[in-house]
Amino acid sequence: MNSPVLIACAHGTRNAEGQAAIRRVMAEIGELRPGLRVVEAYVDVQEPELGGVVEGLPEGTAAVVVPLLLSTGFHIKVDVPKAIKSRPEVVAARPLGPDPRLAELLATHLRAAGLQEDDGVLLAAAGSSLPDGSVDSEEQARLLGELLPNKVRVAYGASAQPTVPDGVASLRAELANDGGTGRVFIASYLLATGYFHDQLAKAGADVVAAPLLPSKVLAEIALERYDAVLESLS
């Protein structure tokens, strides 16, 4: 029996470098699982749009939508279910985060950027209007904090509080109140460069670490999310 199609569904970005990074993840999923059909889709900005991709599948084709997104939010709770509601043979996996492997990747990028023990870390997530998104980001920050001796706090690019500039200012004040002289590092909890990552440079931190990609870890997690759905259906 053929494996269900894996629909790799990303947010979408107008940034060419970010587009290439996401497409590389999609290619890596196929490289790690030869023979698996991997289909590209997006929930915003880019085409092909997820709903159209699902509609374009031949009737009865089993598929798993794997969100290349880092937390539960509007796209996971609303856009994905809406796109698949008329096709019971198409189901959705959970997003890529939170995950301990993402924490390890974030820590690696922070250390590469020069993080020292007396510095503070602000995990900067895209943000969601739904509370689940903040819960997921806070859990990712907790996982990162388990790997680092530093203070780790969370802030958001949009739709949630605190904002990244406010988070930077608050963490800087917290470090100063503790008598420290450490810097404020932003851990970019974003898949790739694009609008939100560009905004981090304007938030007042001393250092902004690289986003998560490129890394095959994201493709590995995506396949694990796909397999978990198949296991639950078996």
Coordinates of C-alpha atoms in Angstrom, one line a residue, residues 120-125 137-138 141-142 144-145 150-156 162 167-168 170-172 174-175 178 185 187:
G120 CA 20.3 37.1 29.0
V121 CA 18.4 35.3 26.3
L122 CA 15.1 36.4 24.8
L123 CA 13.3 33.8 22.8
A124 CA 11.6 35.8 20.0
A125 CA 8.6 34.0 18.5
S137 CA 6.5 29.3 22.9
E138 CA 6.8 29.3 26.7
A141 CA 11.7 28.6 26.2
R142 CA 11.6 26.2 29.1
L144 CA 16.0 26.0 26.0
G145 CA 16.5 27.1 29.6
N150 CA 21.3 32.0 31.3
K151 CA 18.0 33.8 32.1
V152 CA 15.6 32.8 29.3
R153 CA 12.5 34.9 28.7
V154 CA 9.9 35.0 25.8
A155 CA 8.6 37.8 23.6
Y156 CA 6.6 38.0 20.4
P162 CA 5.3 41.3 25.4
G167 CA 11.0 42.0 26.1
V168 CA 14.5 43.3 25.4
S170 CA 12.6 44.2 30.5
L171 CA 15.4 41.6 30.3
R172 CA 18.1 44.3 30.2
E174 CA 16.3 42.5 35.0
L175 CA 20.0 41.8 34.4
D178 CA 20.7 41.6 39.5
F185 CA 20.8 38.0 23.1
A187 CA 17.2 33.6 20.1

